[in-house]
PDB file of C-alpha atoms in Angstrom:
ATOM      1  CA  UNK A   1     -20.672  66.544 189.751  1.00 56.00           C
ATOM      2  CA  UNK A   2     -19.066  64.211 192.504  1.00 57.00           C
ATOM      3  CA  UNK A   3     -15.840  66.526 192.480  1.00 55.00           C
ATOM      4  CA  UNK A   4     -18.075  69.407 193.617  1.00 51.00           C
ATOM      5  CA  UNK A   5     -20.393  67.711 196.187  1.00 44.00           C
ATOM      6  CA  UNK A   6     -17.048  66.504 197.713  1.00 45.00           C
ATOM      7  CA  UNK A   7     -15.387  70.137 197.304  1.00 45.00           C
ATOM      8  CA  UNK A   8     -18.597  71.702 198.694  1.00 45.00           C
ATOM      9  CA  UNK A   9     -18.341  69.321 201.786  1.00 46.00           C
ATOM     10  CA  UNK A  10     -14.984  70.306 202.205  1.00 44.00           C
ATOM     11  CA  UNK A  11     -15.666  73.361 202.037  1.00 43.00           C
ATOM     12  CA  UNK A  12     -18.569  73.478 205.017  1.00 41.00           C
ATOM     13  CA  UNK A  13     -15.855  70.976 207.216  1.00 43.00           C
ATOM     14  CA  UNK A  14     -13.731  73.277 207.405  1.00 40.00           C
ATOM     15  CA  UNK A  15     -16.033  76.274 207.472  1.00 39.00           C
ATOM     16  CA  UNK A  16     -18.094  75.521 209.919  1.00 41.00           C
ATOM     17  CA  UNK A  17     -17.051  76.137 213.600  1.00 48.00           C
ATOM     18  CA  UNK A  18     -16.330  72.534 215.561  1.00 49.00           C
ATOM     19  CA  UNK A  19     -17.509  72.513 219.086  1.00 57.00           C
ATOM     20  CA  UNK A  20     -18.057  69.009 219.819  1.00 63.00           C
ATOM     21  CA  UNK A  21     -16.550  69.056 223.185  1.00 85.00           C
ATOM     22  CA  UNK A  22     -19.863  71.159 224.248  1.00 89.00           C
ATOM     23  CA  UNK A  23     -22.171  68.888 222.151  1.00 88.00           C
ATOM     24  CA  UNK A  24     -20.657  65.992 223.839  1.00 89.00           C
ATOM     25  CA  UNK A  25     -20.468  66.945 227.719  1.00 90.00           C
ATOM     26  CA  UNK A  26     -24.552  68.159 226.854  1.00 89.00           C
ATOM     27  CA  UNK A  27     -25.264  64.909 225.600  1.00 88.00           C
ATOM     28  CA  UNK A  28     -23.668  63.170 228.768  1.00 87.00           C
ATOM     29  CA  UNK A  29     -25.500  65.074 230.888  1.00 87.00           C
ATOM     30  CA  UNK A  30     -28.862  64.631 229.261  1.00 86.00           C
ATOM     31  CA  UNK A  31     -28.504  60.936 230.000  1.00 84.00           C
ATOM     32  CA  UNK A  32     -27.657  61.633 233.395  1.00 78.00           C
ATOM     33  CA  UNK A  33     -30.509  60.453 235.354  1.00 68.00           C
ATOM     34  CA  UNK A  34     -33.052  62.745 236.794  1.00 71.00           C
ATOM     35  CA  UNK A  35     -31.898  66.024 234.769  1.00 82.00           C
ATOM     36  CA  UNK A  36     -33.729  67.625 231.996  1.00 83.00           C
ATOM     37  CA  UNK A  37     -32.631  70.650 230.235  1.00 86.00           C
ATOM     38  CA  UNK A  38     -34.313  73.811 230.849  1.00 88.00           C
ATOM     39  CA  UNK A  39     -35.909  75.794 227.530  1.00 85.00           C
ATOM     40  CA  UNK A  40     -33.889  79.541 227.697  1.00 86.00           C
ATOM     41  CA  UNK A  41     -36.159  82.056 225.310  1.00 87.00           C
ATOM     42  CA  UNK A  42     -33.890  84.135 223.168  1.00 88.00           C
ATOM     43  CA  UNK A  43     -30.898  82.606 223.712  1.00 85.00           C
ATOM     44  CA  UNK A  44     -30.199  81.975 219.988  1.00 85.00           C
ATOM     45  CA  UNK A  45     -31.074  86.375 219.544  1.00 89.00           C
ATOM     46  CA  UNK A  46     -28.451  86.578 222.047  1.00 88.00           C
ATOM     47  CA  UNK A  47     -25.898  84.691 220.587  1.00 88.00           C
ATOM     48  CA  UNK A  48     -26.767  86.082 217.634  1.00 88.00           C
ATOM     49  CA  UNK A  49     -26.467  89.373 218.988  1.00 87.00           C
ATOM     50  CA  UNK A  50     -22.916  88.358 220.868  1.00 87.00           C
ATOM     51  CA  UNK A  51     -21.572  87.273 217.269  1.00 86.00           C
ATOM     52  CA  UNK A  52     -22.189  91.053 215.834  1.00 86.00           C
ATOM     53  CA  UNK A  53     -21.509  92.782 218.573  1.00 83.00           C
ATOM     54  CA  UNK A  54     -17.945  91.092 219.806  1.00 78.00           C
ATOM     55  CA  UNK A  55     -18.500  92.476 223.929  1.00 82.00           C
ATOM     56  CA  UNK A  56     -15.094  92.772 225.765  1.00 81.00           C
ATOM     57  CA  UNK A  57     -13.121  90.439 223.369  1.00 84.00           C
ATOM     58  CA  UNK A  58     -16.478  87.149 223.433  1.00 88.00           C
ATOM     59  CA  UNK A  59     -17.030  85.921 220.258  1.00 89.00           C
ATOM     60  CA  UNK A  60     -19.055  83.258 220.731  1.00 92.00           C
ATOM     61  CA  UNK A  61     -20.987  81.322 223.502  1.00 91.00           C
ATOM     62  CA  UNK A  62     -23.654  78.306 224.464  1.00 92.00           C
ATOM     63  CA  UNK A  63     -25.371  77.743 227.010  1.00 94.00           C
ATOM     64  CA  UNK A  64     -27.247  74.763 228.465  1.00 93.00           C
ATOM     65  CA  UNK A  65     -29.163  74.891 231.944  1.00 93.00           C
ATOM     66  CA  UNK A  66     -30.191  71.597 233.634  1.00 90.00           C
ATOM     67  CA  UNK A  67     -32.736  71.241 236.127  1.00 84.00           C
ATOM     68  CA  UNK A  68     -33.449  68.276 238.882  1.00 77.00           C
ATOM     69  CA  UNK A  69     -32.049  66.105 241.237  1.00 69.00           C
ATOM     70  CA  UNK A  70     -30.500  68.278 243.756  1.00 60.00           C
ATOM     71  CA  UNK A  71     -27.727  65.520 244.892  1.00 70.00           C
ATOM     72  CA  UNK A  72     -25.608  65.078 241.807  1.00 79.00           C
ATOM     73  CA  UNK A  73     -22.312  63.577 242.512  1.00 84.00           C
ATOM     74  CA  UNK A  74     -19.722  66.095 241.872  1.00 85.00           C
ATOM     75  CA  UNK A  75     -17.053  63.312 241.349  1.00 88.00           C
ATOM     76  CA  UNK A  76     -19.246  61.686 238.631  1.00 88.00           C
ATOM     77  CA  UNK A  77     -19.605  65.362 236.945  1.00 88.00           C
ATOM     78  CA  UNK A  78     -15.601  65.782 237.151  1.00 90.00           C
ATOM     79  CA  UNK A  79     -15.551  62.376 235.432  1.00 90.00           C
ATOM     80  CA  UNK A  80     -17.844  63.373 232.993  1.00 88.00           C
ATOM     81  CA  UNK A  81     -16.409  66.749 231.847  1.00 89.00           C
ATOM     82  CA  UNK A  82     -12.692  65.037 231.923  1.00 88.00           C
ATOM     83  CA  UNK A  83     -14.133  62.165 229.456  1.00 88.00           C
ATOM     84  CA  UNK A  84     -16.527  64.594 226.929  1.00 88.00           C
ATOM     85  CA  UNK A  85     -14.620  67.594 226.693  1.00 87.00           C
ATOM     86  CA  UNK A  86     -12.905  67.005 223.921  1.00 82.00           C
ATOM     87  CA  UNK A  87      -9.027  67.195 222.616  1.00 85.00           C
ATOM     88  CA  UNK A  88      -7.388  69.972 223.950  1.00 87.00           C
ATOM     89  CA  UNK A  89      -9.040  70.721 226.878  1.00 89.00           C
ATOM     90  CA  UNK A  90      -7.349  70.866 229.986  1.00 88.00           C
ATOM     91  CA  UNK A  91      -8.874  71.917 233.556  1.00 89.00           C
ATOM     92  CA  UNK A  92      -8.461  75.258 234.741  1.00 85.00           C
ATOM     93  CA  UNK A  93     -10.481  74.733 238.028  1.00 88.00           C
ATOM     94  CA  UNK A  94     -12.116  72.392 239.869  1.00 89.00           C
ATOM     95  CA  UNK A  95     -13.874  73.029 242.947  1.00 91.00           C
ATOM     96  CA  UNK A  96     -16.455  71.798 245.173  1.00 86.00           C
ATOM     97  CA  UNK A  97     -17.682  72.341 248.485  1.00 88.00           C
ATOM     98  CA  UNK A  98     -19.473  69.089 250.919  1.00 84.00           C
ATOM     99  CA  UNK A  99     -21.109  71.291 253.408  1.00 87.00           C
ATOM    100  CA  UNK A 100     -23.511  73.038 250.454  1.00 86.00           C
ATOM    101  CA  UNK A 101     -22.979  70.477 247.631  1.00 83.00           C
ATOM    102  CA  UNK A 102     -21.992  73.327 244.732  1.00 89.00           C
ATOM    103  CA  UNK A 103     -19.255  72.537 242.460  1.00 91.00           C
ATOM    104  CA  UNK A 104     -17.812  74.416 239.419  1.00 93.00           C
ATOM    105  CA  UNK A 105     -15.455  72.932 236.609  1.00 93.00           C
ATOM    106  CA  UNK A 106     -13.625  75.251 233.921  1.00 91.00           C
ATOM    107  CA  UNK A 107     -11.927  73.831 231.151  1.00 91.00           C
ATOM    108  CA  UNK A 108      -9.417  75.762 228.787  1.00 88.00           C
ATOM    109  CA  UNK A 109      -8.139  75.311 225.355  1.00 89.00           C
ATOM    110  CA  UNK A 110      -6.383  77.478 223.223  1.00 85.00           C
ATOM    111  CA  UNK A 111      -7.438  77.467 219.337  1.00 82.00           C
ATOM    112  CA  UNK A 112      -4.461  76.744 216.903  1.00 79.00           C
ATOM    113  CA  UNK A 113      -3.077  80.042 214.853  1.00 81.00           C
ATOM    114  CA  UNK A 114      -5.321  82.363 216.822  1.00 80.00           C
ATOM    115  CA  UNK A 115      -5.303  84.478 219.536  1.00 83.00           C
ATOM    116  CA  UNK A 116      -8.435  83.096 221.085  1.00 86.00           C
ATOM    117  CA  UNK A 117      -9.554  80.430 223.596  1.00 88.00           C
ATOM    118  CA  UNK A 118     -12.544  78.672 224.951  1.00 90.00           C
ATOM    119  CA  UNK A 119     -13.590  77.874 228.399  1.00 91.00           C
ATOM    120  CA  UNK A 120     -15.825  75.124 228.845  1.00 94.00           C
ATOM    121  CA  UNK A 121     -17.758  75.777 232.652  1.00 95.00           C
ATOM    122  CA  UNK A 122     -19.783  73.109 234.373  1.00 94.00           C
ATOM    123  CA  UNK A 123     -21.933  74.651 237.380  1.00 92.00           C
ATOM    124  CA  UNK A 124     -24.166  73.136 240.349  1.00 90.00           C
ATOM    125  CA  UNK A 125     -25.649  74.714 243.288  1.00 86.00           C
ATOM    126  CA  UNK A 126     -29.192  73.628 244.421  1.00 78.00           C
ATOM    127  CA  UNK A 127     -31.396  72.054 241.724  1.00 77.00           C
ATOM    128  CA  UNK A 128     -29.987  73.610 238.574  1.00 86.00           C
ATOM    129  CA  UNK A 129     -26.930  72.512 236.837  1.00 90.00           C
ATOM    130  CA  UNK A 130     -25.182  75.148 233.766  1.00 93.00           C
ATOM    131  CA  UNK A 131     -22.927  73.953 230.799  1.00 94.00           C
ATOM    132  CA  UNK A 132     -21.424  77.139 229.292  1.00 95.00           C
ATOM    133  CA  UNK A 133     -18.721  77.124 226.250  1.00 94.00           C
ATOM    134  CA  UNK A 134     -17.518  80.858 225.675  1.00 92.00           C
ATOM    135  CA  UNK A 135     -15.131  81.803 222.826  1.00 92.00           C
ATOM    136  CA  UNK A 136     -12.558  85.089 223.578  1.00 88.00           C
ATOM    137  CA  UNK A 137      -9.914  86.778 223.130  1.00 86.00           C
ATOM    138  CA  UNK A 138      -6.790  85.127 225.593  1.00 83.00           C
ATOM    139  CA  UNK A 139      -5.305  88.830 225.813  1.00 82.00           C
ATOM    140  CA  UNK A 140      -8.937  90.469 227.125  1.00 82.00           C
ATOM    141  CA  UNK A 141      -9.059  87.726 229.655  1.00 77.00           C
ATOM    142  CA  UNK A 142      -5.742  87.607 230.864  1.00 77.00           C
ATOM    143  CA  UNK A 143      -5.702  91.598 231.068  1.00 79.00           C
ATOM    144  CA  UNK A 144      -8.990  91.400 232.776  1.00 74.00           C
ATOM    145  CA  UNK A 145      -8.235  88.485 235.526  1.00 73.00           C
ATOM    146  CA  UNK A 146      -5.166  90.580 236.368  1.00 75.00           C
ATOM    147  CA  UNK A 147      -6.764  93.646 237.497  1.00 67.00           C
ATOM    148  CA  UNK A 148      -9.882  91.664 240.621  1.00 57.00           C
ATOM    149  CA  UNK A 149     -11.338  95.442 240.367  1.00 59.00           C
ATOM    150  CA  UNK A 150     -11.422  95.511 236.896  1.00 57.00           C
ATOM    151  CA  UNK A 151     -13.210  91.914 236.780  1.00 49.00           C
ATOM    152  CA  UNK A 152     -15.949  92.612 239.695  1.00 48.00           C
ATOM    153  CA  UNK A 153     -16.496  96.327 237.839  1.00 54.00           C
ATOM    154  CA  UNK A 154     -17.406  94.018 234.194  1.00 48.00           C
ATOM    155  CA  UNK A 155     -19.074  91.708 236.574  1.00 43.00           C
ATOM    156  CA  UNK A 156     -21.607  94.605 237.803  1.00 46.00           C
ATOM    157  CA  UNK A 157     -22.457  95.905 234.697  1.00 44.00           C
TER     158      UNK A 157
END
């Protein structure tokens, strides 16, 4: 009986997708003072929905949105991200701008023995504040960020 509760527990380990880079970056932003995450209805259909369906090469996303507290430090964000992210992660971009106080972060890793990777973007502008992990396909998004028309044509529809 203990052989199979341990094989069965293998078994869902190594089964079940890891993303505790996401889970941890959420986490340290819910204690963040004066932020509180926003409720999005549907977003589980959706993901659902993005699983099946596979658009342009995603298969997989979250999504957190943060509201409050308009003057978060952008530093202390970088900080954060850099900490949480996880193993593998390395920055991508990292911008921010003094005069309107927006920032963006995007983290990439590549996933071992597959042809995927996942970006890991960390948004501000005004009051609202977006943690977004999306799994694709590394050829889809490489073809796609080397053809600007092809990327603002996706964007608009």
């Amino acid at each position: 009986m203990i052989k199979r509760l341990l094989c069965a527990a293998l078994f869902l380990a190594t089964a079940l997708p890891t993303y505790a880079g996401f889970g941890e970056v959420a986490r340290a932003i819910d204690r963040h003072h004066g932020m509180h995450r926003r409720w999005l209805p549907g977003l589980g259909i959706a993901r659902f929905l993005v699983w099946v369906v596979r658009p342009k090469g995603v298969h997989d996303f979250q999504l957190v949105t943060y509201e409050g507290r308009g003057d978060v430090d952008p530093q202390e964000m970088r900080a954060l991200m850099q900490s949480n992210a996880g193993e593998g992660y390395t920055p991508l971009v990292r911008v921010w701008s003094r005069k309107s106080g927006e920032w963006s972060f995007v983290y990439a890793r590549s996933q071992p023995n597959s042809a995927r990777m996942e970006l890991m973007i960390l948004t501000h502008d005004d009051d609202d504040t977006v943690l977004v992990r999306v799994d694709v396909d590394a050829a889809i998004i490489a073809r796609e960020l080397g053809d600007p028309r092809g990327v603002s044509r996706y964007a608009r529809q």
